Every structure is written in structure tokens, then in C-alpha cells.
């Protein structure tokens, strides 16, 4: 394993999100942001197993997936600033795209991108491609009707779909216990619908990589879809850059427990313990990436504004068919 590269990927996501968090109060971003601080390992592992021809779609919490898939971070900053970034400046944080690395789209409507991902995997199967589609969504999205239609269709047609549920235990302020009957296990539900499903520790990047490898092997050898549930936790508020621990919808003990399981501390401690990297080297790499991200952000401010007179062309209507 390329340890330094793994740590680099983790820092790329954390430092981008921290910068957005620090800058948010200036009111220069033209959209709300949903940060993945605490959930980085699931995205940082992507390019160790999948390549740019494997496609991906995501949800409202898309920055980490976009970066993990290799998306251009400068273009993403520009997009969030309302400039002509990765989605032409008309999408914002929740509608990211970078076709060059196979990151097709993300969507603000919970569950909305799941059938799009299944459609992409259908096209991969029809064109005999040796690639698959990664669909990232939250635990809340598994309560949408379209999730079940998508799982059913993918199972029925034996598509190369990898469903990736980031179970951070909450949908906005609601925990699983107030949303679903006790003991409903999404893995059992999905398995009964005909899809192999496993869960793993989403904060342990070794487990994440291993689980992705297992899923990929299964999808190509059995020619069937696969479902992963990664257990994880977000550290800041549902939408926005601050913590909202004062609202008390999450027990203090629970927050503390998950903060001790920080994916970056976990991996850094491993590297130090095994004498792979010294603490000093880790701190230096962190600083290097922080500066790198800062420069990308600075340069993204020079992008032009979108030309709104052309946006009409982008609206779907009968004539644009
Ligand atoms: C169809 C729909 N219903 C409700 C919302 C409001 N909403 C935005 S994010 C969200 C929570 C989704 O939770 P989850 O899928 O677990 O993702 P997480 O935010 O935890 O990453 C909700 C209810 C929405 N955007 N779309
Ligand atoms: Mg959630």
C-alpha cells in the first residue's frame, strides 16, 4: 500500500472542507454546504481500487466523493463561489460534475441520483464495458421509494452497480431510531431483494479499501450488483460549517466516541506506531497540503462569472429533446 498517498488523499479532503468551513462566514459562497469532515476515508480510498472509467454519482454531501474520484478541486471551489466552475457556475456545492474523471453528477434531492447511477451501470453493461458505477448516498436515502426501485432493477438486470451507503446515523436531526422500526437491518432488506450486502468500518481506511476490492471482484466475477454499508459519523452540522452539539439531538457521549475514531488520526497513529512515518513528517505533509489547497482556492477566485443569458439553453423542455 502507498501509505503516503493514502494520507495525502485523506488530507486533500479534510483541508478542502476545513478551508470552506473557515471561509463560510464571509458570505462569499453562493450556496449551502454539506461537509464530510469525519467521513473522509470512504472517499479517500476510491482511487486505490477504481479508475476514471468507473463512473460515480453522489448526493448533497458530494465534495469528498468528487475529490476522491479525482475531481478538479480548483473547479469545485469556483463552482461553490458561484463562478464558472465544474458545473458552469449554475450548480453549486450540491451539483458537482467532472466527466474527465468519471464523476457524473450529484444531486440535492435525497435519493435522486441513485436511479441515475443504475442507468449508468445499465449503459456499461449494454456496451460491454469492463467498468462499474459507484453510487454514494446516505442512510436517509434508503428510506426513499426510488432506492427500492433502483435496487430491484439493478438486481433484476444483473448490473455492475456498487451501492455505497454512508451510514452516519442521522438524516438532518433525526436518528435512525425515530425513522425506522427497531431491528430493521438494511443489509437484510437488500439481500432479500437479491443483492449481496456487507457492512464495514467506514473510518478505517484499510477496511474501506478491502471492502471495495471485495465488491469489485464480486461484481465482475458474478456479474451482479453489490451493496456496502459503511458505518461513519459527521463531525459538523448537517448543513453548514459549524458544530451544532448545543442542539442536543446527538448524545455528547456518542459525539466524543466517534471523534476518537477520526479516520485521519486512526491512520496517522498506525503509521507512527508501525514506524512507517514519523509524526514530524505527517505534520509536514498536512501543512504542504493545506498550502496547496489554499493556493487552489486563491486561484479559483479568478474564474469568470457564468453568463446567465445562455442558461435558458440548459433547461430541459420539449424542444430540447
Ligand atoms: C426528497 C428530499 N426530501 C428531503 C430533503 C431534505 N434533506 C436534505 S438532506 C436530508 C438528509 C439526508 O440524510 P442522509 O441521506 O442520511 O444523508 P446525510 O445528510 O446524513 O449525509 C434531507 C432530509 C431533500 N433534499 N430531498
Ligand atoms: Mg445520514
Tab-separated table of C-alpha atoms and ligand atoms in Angstrom:
chain	number	residue	atom	x	y	z
A	1	UNK	CA	0.000	0.000	0.000
A	2	UNK	CA	1.196	3.508	-0.813
A	3	UNK	CA	0.866	4.892	2.704
A	4	UNK	CA	1.903	8.458	1.893
A	5	UNK	CA	-0.619	8.618	-0.955
A	6	UNK	CA	-3.395	7.370	1.342
A	7	UNK	CA	-2.596	10.068	3.887
A	8	UNK	CA	-2.383	12.643	1.113
A	9	UNK	CA	-5.868	11.704	-0.120
A	10	UNK	CA	-7.280	11.982	3.394
A	11	UNK	CA	-5.703	15.417	3.904
A	12	UNK	CA	-6.846	16.664	0.478
A	13	UNK	CA	-10.451	16.151	1.521
A	14	UNK	CA	-10.075	17.350	5.142
A	15	UNK	CA	-8.142	20.502	4.205
A	16	UNK	CA	-10.597	21.436	1.436
A	17	UNK	CA	-13.534	21.060	3.798
A	18	UNK	CA	-11.754	22.955	6.589
A	19	UNK	CA	-10.992	25.815	4.237
A	20	UNK	CA	-14.631	26.011	3.143
A	21	UNK	CA	-15.583	25.935	6.806
A	22	UNK	CA	-13.205	28.778	7.704
A	23	UNK	CA	-14.279	30.962	4.771
A	24	UNK	CA	-18.004	30.380	5.091
A	25	UNK	CA	-18.741	33.265	7.478
A	26	UNK	CA	-17.553	35.748	4.816
A	27	UNK	CA	-20.734	35.018	2.888
A	28	UNK	CA	-18.897	34.642	-0.406
A	29	UNK	CA	-20.075	31.123	-1.218
A	30	UNK	CA	-23.214	31.220	-3.281
A	31	UNK	CA	-24.788	28.072	-1.857
A	32	UNK	CA	-25.236	25.997	1.287
A	33	UNK	CA	-22.577	23.364	2.006
A	34	UNK	CA	-22.817	19.867	3.483
A	35	UNK	CA	-19.392	18.836	4.748
A	36	UNK	CA	-17.970	15.328	5.113
A	37	UNK	CA	-15.482	16.077	7.901
A	38	UNK	CA	-15.183	12.766	9.786
A	39	UNK	CA	-16.301	10.655	6.802
A	40	UNK	CA	-13.194	11.089	4.609
A	41	UNK	CA	-11.856	7.515	4.500
A	42	UNK	CA	-14.742	6.281	2.328
A	43	UNK	CA	-13.778	8.757	-0.399
A	44	UNK	CA	-10.010	8.797	0.100
A	45	UNK	CA	-9.918	5.065	-0.721
A	46	UNK	CA	-11.707	5.301	-4.084
A	47	UNK	CA	-8.732	5.656	-6.423
A	48	UNK	CA	-6.861	2.709	-4.892
A	49	UNK	CA	-9.473	0.350	-6.302
A	50	UNK	CA	-11.379	2.123	-9.080
A	51	UNK	CA	-10.272	4.079	-12.151
A	52	UNK	CA	-11.610	7.067	-14.070
A	53	UNK	CA	-13.693	4.861	-16.372
A	54	UNK	CA	-15.620	3.602	-13.361
A	55	UNK	CA	-18.413	6.144	-13.021
A	56	UNK	CA	-19.760	7.769	-9.860
A	57	UNK	CA	-22.770	9.738	-8.686
A	58	UNK	CA	-23.389	11.314	-5.299
A	59	UNK	CA	-25.786	13.220	-3.086
A	60	UNK	CA	-25.976	16.692	-1.473
A	61	UNK	CA	-22.838	15.761	0.551
A	62	UNK	CA	-20.649	15.381	-2.522
A	63	UNK	CA	-17.345	17.252	-2.046
A	64	UNK	CA	-15.451	14.257	-0.651
A	65	UNK	CA	-16.683	11.866	-3.365
A	66	UNK	CA	-15.804	14.378	-6.081
A	67	UNK	CA	-12.271	14.828	-4.695
A	68	UNK	CA	-11.809	11.103	-4.022
A	69	UNK	CA	-12.755	10.344	-7.621
A	70	UNK	CA	-10.046	12.753	-8.767
A	71	UNK	CA	-12.259	15.763	-9.492
A	72	UNK	CA	-10.547	19.119	-10.079
A	73	UNK	CA	-10.604	20.914	-6.703
A	74	UNK	CA	-9.976	24.389	-8.139
A	75	UNK	CA	-13.010	23.965	-10.402
A	76	UNK	CA	-15.035	22.877	-7.382
A	77	UNK	CA	-14.049	25.942	-5.360
A	78	UNK	CA	-15.020	28.155	-8.309
A	79	UNK	CA	-18.368	26.383	-8.535
A	80	UNK	CA	-19.111	26.984	-4.854
A	81	UNK	CA	-18.122	30.632	-5.280
A	82	UNK	CA	-20.782	30.953	-7.999
A	83	UNK	CA	-18.127	31.319	-10.713
A	84	UNK	CA	-17.785	29.298	-13.904
A	85	UNK	CA	-16.518	26.159	-12.162
A	86	UNK	CA	-17.027	22.448	-12.698
A	87	UNK	CA	-20.763	22.850	-13.383
A	88	UNK	CA	-20.557	26.170	-15.174
A	89	UNK	CA	-21.377	28.112	-12.017
A	90	UNK	CA	-25.044	27.181	-12.070
A	91	UNK	CA	-24.892	24.068	-9.885
A	92	UNK	CA	-23.126	24.960	-6.659
A	93	UNK	CA	-21.943	22.622	-3.927
A	94	UNK	CA	-24.700	20.034	-4.389
A	95	UNK	CA	-24.440	19.705	-8.188
A	96	UNK	CA	-20.864	18.777	-8.996
A	97	UNK	CA	-19.592	17.102	-12.110
A	98	UNK	CA	-16.213	16.245	-13.639
A	99	UNK	CA	-16.702	13.927	-16.585
A	100	UNK	CA	-12.949	13.655	-17.202
A	101	UNK	CA	-12.623	11.510	-14.069
A	102	UNK	CA	-15.996	9.748	-14.310
A	103	UNK	CA	-17.736	11.832	-11.650
A	104	UNK	CA	-21.015	12.243	-13.476
A	105	UNK	CA	-23.297	14.144	-11.104
A	106	UNK	CA	-24.551	14.847	-7.640
A	107	UNK	CA	-27.995	15.962	-6.618
A	108	UNK	CA	-29.683	17.922	-3.834
A	109	UNK	CA	-32.788	15.748	-3.870
A	110	UNK	CA	-32.295	12.862	-1.472
A	111	UNK	CA	-32.183	9.559	-3.376
A	112	UNK	CA	-32.410	11.293	-6.740
A	113	UNK	CA	-29.014	10.243	-8.077
A	114	UNK	CA	-29.475	6.550	-7.215
A	115	UNK	CA	-31.541	5.684	-10.342
A	116	UNK	CA	-29.175	7.824	-12.444
A	117	UNK	CA	-26.300	5.635	-11.245
A	118	UNK	CA	-28.269	2.486	-12.033
A	119	UNK	CA	-28.905	3.872	-15.530
A	120	UNK	CA	-25.177	4.451	-15.963
A	121	UNK	CA	-24.423	0.875	-14.958
A	122	UNK	CA	-27.097	-0.332	-17.395
A	123	UNK	CA	-25.271	1.525	-20.180
A	124	UNK	CA	-21.958	-0.020	-19.070
A	125	UNK	CA	-23.497	-3.475	-19.305
A	126	UNK	CA	-25.138	-2.814	-22.686
A	127	UNK	CA	-21.838	-1.546	-24.094
A	128	UNK	CA	-19.875	-4.469	-22.616
A	129	UNK	CA	-17.631	-2.116	-20.670
A	130	UNK	CA	-15.315	-3.551	-18.054
A	131	UNK	CA	-16.315	-0.885	-15.575
A	132	UNK	CA	-18.878	-0.287	-12.880
A	133	UNK	CA	-20.798	2.600	-11.320
A	134	UNK	CA	-20.368	3.761	-7.741
A	135	UNK	CA	-23.490	5.256	-6.165
A	136	UNK	CA	-22.883	7.205	-2.951
A	137	UNK	CA	-25.838	8.026	-0.710
A	138	UNK	CA	-26.713	8.440	2.962
A	139	UNK	CA	-28.706	6.255	5.365
A	140	UNK	CA	-31.659	8.623	4.916
A	141	UNK	CA	-31.764	7.947	1.174
A	142	UNK	CA	-32.559	4.273	1.833
A	143	UNK	CA	-35.993	5.475	3.015
A	144	UNK	CA	-36.890	6.833	-0.424
A	145	UNK	CA	-39.105	4.742	-2.685
A	146	UNK	CA	-36.754	5.215	-5.599
A	147	UNK	CA	-33.982	3.458	-3.643
A	148	UNK	CA	-36.025	0.224	-3.673
A	149	UNK	CA	-36.938	0.577	-7.342
A	150	UNK	CA	-33.271	1.072	-8.153
A	151	UNK	CA	-32.089	-1.917	-6.108
A	152	UNK	CA	-34.800	-4.051	-7.682
A	153	UNK	CA	-33.945	-3.002	-11.234
A	154	UNK	CA	-30.209	-3.477	-10.746
A	155	UNK	CA	-30.751	-6.944	-9.216
A	156	UNK	CA	-33.192	-7.937	-11.953
A	157	UNK	CA	-30.870	-6.887	-14.768
A	158	UNK	CA	-27.631	-8.027	-13.055
A	159	UNK	CA	-25.973	-4.649	-13.448
A	160	UNK	CA	-22.437	-3.620	-12.463
A	161	UNK	CA	-23.731	-1.278	-9.742
A	162	UNK	CA	-21.950	-0.669	-6.457
A	163	UNK	CA	-24.372	0.829	-3.930
A	164	UNK	CA	-22.442	2.639	-1.182
A	165	UNK	CA	-24.462	3.739	1.833
A	166	UNK	CA	-22.629	6.095	4.207
A	167	UNK	CA	-24.492	5.402	7.411
A	168	UNK	CA	-23.701	8.433	9.581
A	169	UNK	CA	-26.738	7.547	11.729
A	170	UNK	CA	-28.656	10.770	11.045
A	171	UNK	CA	-30.893	12.349	8.472
A	172	UNK	CA	-30.625	16.048	9.382
A	173	UNK	CA	-31.605	15.965	13.117
A	174	UNK	CA	-33.356	12.577	13.094
A	175	UNK	CA	-31.593	9.449	14.270
A	176	UNK	CA	-32.355	6.050	12.790
A	177	UNK	CA	-34.395	5.147	15.893
A	178	UNK	CA	-37.096	7.732	15.110
A	179	UNK	CA	-37.154	6.941	11.395
A	180	UNK	CA	-37.227	3.182	11.132
A	181	UNK	CA	-38.697	0.293	13.113
A	182	UNK	CA	-36.311	-1.248	15.618
A	183	UNK	CA	-34.134	-4.031	14.216
A	184	UNK	CA	-34.749	-3.203	10.587
A	185	UNK	CA	-31.447	-4.086	9.031
A	186	UNK	CA	-30.895	-2.539	5.604
A	187	UNK	CA	-28.412	-5.315	4.765
A	188	UNK	CA	-31.095	-7.962	5.308
A	189	UNK	CA	-33.636	-5.965	3.298
A	190	UNK	CA	-31.267	-5.554	0.361
A	191	UNK	CA	-30.173	-9.209	0.486
A	192	UNK	CA	-33.799	-10.345	0.360
A	193	UNK	CA	-34.154	-8.183	-2.746
A	194	UNK	CA	-31.368	-10.171	-4.385
A	195	UNK	CA	-28.221	-8.127	-3.807
A	196	UNK	CA	-25.180	-9.271	-1.833
A	197	UNK	CA	-24.586	-6.802	1.013
A	198	UNK	CA	-21.958	-6.260	3.703
A	199	UNK	CA	-21.056	-3.609	6.255
A	200	UNK	CA	-17.660	-2.251	7.261
A	201	UNK	CA	-15.999	0.371	9.431
A	202	UNK	CA	-16.008	3.479	7.231
A	203	UNK	CA	-13.460	5.237	9.451
A	204	UNK	CA	-10.812	2.558	8.975
A	205	UNK	CA	-9.287	3.075	5.531
A	206	UNK	CA	-7.774	-0.420	5.472
A	207	UNK	CA	-11.253	-1.897	5.849
A	208	UNK	CA	-12.677	0.510	3.289
A	209	UNK	CA	-10.101	-0.470	0.639
A	210	UNK	CA	-10.556	-4.181	1.361
A	211	UNK	CA	-14.327	-3.870	1.129
A	212	UNK	CA	-14.110	-2.021	-2.204
A	213	UNK	CA	-11.771	-4.721	-3.547
A	214	UNK	CA	-14.152	-7.443	-2.449
A	215	UNK	CA	-17.115	-5.649	-4.015
A	216	UNK	CA	-15.314	-5.088	-7.320
A	217	UNK	CA	-14.230	-8.723	-7.522
A	218	UNK	CA	-17.783	-9.881	-6.817
A	219	UNK	CA	-19.378	-7.538	-9.375
A	220	UNK	CA	-17.099	-8.712	-12.187
A	221	UNK	CA	-16.910	-12.410	-11.307
A	222	UNK	CA	-20.632	-12.925	-10.505
A	223	UNK	CA	-21.856	-10.226	-12.894
A	224	UNK	CA	-24.193	-8.877	-10.248
A	225	UNK	CA	-24.555	-5.686	-8.197
A	226	UNK	CA	-23.204	-5.254	-4.658
A	227	UNK	CA	-24.213	-3.171	-1.626
A	228	UNK	CA	-21.907	-1.766	1.074
A	229	UNK	CA	-22.924	-0.030	4.282
A	230	UNK	CA	-20.066	1.964	5.797
A	231	UNK	CA	-20.534	2.963	9.432
A	232	UNK	CA	-19.322	6.512	9.967
A	233	UNK	CA	-20.194	9.886	11.538
A	234	UNK	CA	-20.231	13.537	10.509
A	235	UNK	CA	-18.454	15.970	12.818
A	236	UNK	CA	-20.135	19.273	11.942
A	237	UNK	CA	-23.745	20.322	11.468
A	238	UNK	CA	-25.896	18.736	8.757
A	239	UNK	CA	-25.719	21.816	6.554
A	240	UNK	CA	-23.106	24.466	7.206
A	241	UNK	CA	-19.612	24.812	8.622
A	242	UNK	CA	-20.177	24.856	12.395
A	243	UNK	CA	-20.733	22.219	15.024
A	244	UNK	CA	-24.266	22.072	16.400
A	245	UNK	CA	-23.617	19.997	19.501
A	246	UNK	CA	-25.602	22.526	21.563
A	247	UNK	CA	-28.818	21.358	19.860
A	248	UNK	CA	-28.546	18.067	21.746
A	249	UNK	CA	-30.038	15.851	19.056
A	250	UNK	CA	-26.856	13.794	19.231
A	251	UNK	CA	-25.730	12.488	22.642
A	252	UNK	CA	-22.465	14.120	23.781
A	253	UNK	CA	-21.006	10.696	24.583
A	254	UNK	CA	-21.759	9.492	21.065
A	255	UNK	CA	-20.020	12.527	19.505
A	256	UNK	CA	-16.964	12.000	21.714
A	257	UNK	CA	-16.809	8.294	20.891
A	258	UNK	CA	-16.861	8.962	17.153
A	259	UNK	CA	-14.309	11.772	17.397
A	260	UNK	CA	-11.934	9.282	18.971
A	261	UNK	CA	-12.449	7.226	15.819
A	262	UNK	CA	-11.358	10.042	13.473
A	263	UNK	CA	-10.239	8.360	10.205
A	264	UNK	CA	-7.187	10.619	9.866
A	265	UNK	CA	-5.967	10.198	13.464
A	266	UNK	CA	-6.543	6.457	13.149
A	267	UNK	CA	-4.379	6.195	10.036
A	268	UNK	CA	-1.707	8.622	11.292
A	269	UNK	CA	-1.390	6.711	14.582
A	270	UNK	CA	-0.978	3.486	12.635
A	271	UNK	CA	1.839	4.985	10.532
A	272	UNK	CA	3.687	6.239	13.603
A	273	UNK	CA	3.191	3.025	15.571
A	274	UNK	CA	4.491	0.889	12.712
A	275	UNK	CA	7.410	3.262	12.130
A	276	UNK	CA	6.288	3.967	8.570
A	277	UNK	CA	6.212	7.739	9.027
A	278	UNK	CA	7.331	9.992	11.850
A	279	UNK	CA	4.926	12.417	13.451
A	280	UNK	CA	7.031	15.282	12.124
A	281	UNK	CA	6.662	14.016	8.554
A	282	UNK	CA	2.899	13.710	8.952
A	283	UNK	CA	2.622	17.278	10.246
A	284	UNK	CA	4.799	18.483	7.337
A	285	UNK	CA	2.604	16.694	4.791
A	286	UNK	CA	-0.503	18.179	6.383
A	287	UNK	CA	0.964	21.687	6.096
A	288	UNK	CA	2.050	21.062	2.496
A	289	UNK	CA	-1.456	20.022	1.517
A	290	UNK	CA	-3.015	22.886	3.420
A	291	UNK	CA	-0.885	25.340	1.406
A	292	UNK	CA	-1.645	23.522	-1.833
A	293	UNK	CA	-5.398	23.735	-1.192
A	294	UNK	CA	-5.100	27.371	-0.158
A	295	UNK	CA	-3.443	28.201	-3.497
A	296	UNK	CA	-6.103	26.368	-5.479
A	297	UNK	CA	-8.748	28.364	-3.632
A	298	UNK	CA	-6.948	31.655	-4.230
A	299	UNK	CA	-6.681	30.958	-7.957
A	300	UNK	CA	-10.277	29.794	-8.245
A	301	UNK	CA	-11.416	33.325	-7.419
A	302	UNK	CA	-10.137	34.464	-10.834
A	303	UNK	CA	-12.673	32.376	-12.748
A	304	UNK	CA	-15.253	34.305	-14.797
A	305	UNK	CA	-18.878	34.603	-13.767
A	306	UNK	CA	-21.372	32.437	-15.641
A	307	UNK	CA	-23.260	34.099	-18.449
A	308	UNK	CA	-26.871	33.790	-17.400
A	309	UNK	CA	-28.222	34.719	-20.835
A	310	UNK	CA	-27.173	31.231	-22.008
A	311	UNK	CA	-28.753	29.307	-19.124
A	312	UNK	CA	-32.102	29.013	-20.927
A	313	UNK	CA	-30.439	26.613	-23.327
A	314	UNK	CA	-29.742	24.291	-20.410
A	315	UNK	CA	-33.351	23.972	-19.303
A	316	UNK	CA	-34.933	20.751	-20.444
A	317	UNK	CA	-38.082	21.237	-22.479
A	318	UNK	CA	-39.930	19.578	-25.324
A	319	UNK	CA	-37.879	21.488	-27.918
A	320	UNK	CA	-34.526	20.440	-26.423
A	321	UNK	CA	-35.323	16.756	-26.881
B	1	LIG	C1	-36.578	14.202	-1.434
B	1	LIG	C2	-35.972	15.066	-0.360
B	1	LIG	N1	-36.504	15.046	0.879
B	1	LIG	C3	-35.956	15.808	1.860
B	1	LIG	C4	-34.862	16.611	1.581
B	1	LIG	C5	-34.237	17.435	2.702
B	1	LIG	N2	-32.960	16.794	3.102
B	1	LIG	C6	-31.786	17.226	2.608
B	1	LIG	S1	-30.502	16.302	3.154
B	1	LIG	C7	-31.502	15.330	4.081
B	1	LIG	C8	-30.921	14.238	4.942
B	1	LIG	C9	-30.449	13.076	4.205
B	1	LIG	O1	-29.857	12.181	5.090
B	1	LIG	P1	-28.868	11.092	4.576
B	1	LIG	O2	-29.392	10.508	3.318
B	1	LIG	O3	-28.620	10.165	5.698
B	1	LIG	O4	-27.558	11.912	4.201
B	1	LIG	P2	-26.580	12.725	5.162
B	1	LIG	O5	-27.059	14.142	5.141
B	1	LIG	O6	-26.637	12.130	6.505
B	1	LIG	O7	-25.256	12.589	4.519
B	1	LIG	C10	-32.835	15.728	3.948
B	1	LIG	C11	-33.968	15.061	4.626
B	1	LIG	C12	-34.364	16.626	0.266
B	1	LIG	N3	-33.325	17.361	-0.083
B	1	LIG	N4	-34.912	15.817	-0.671
B	2	LIG	MG1	-27.170	10.221	7.157
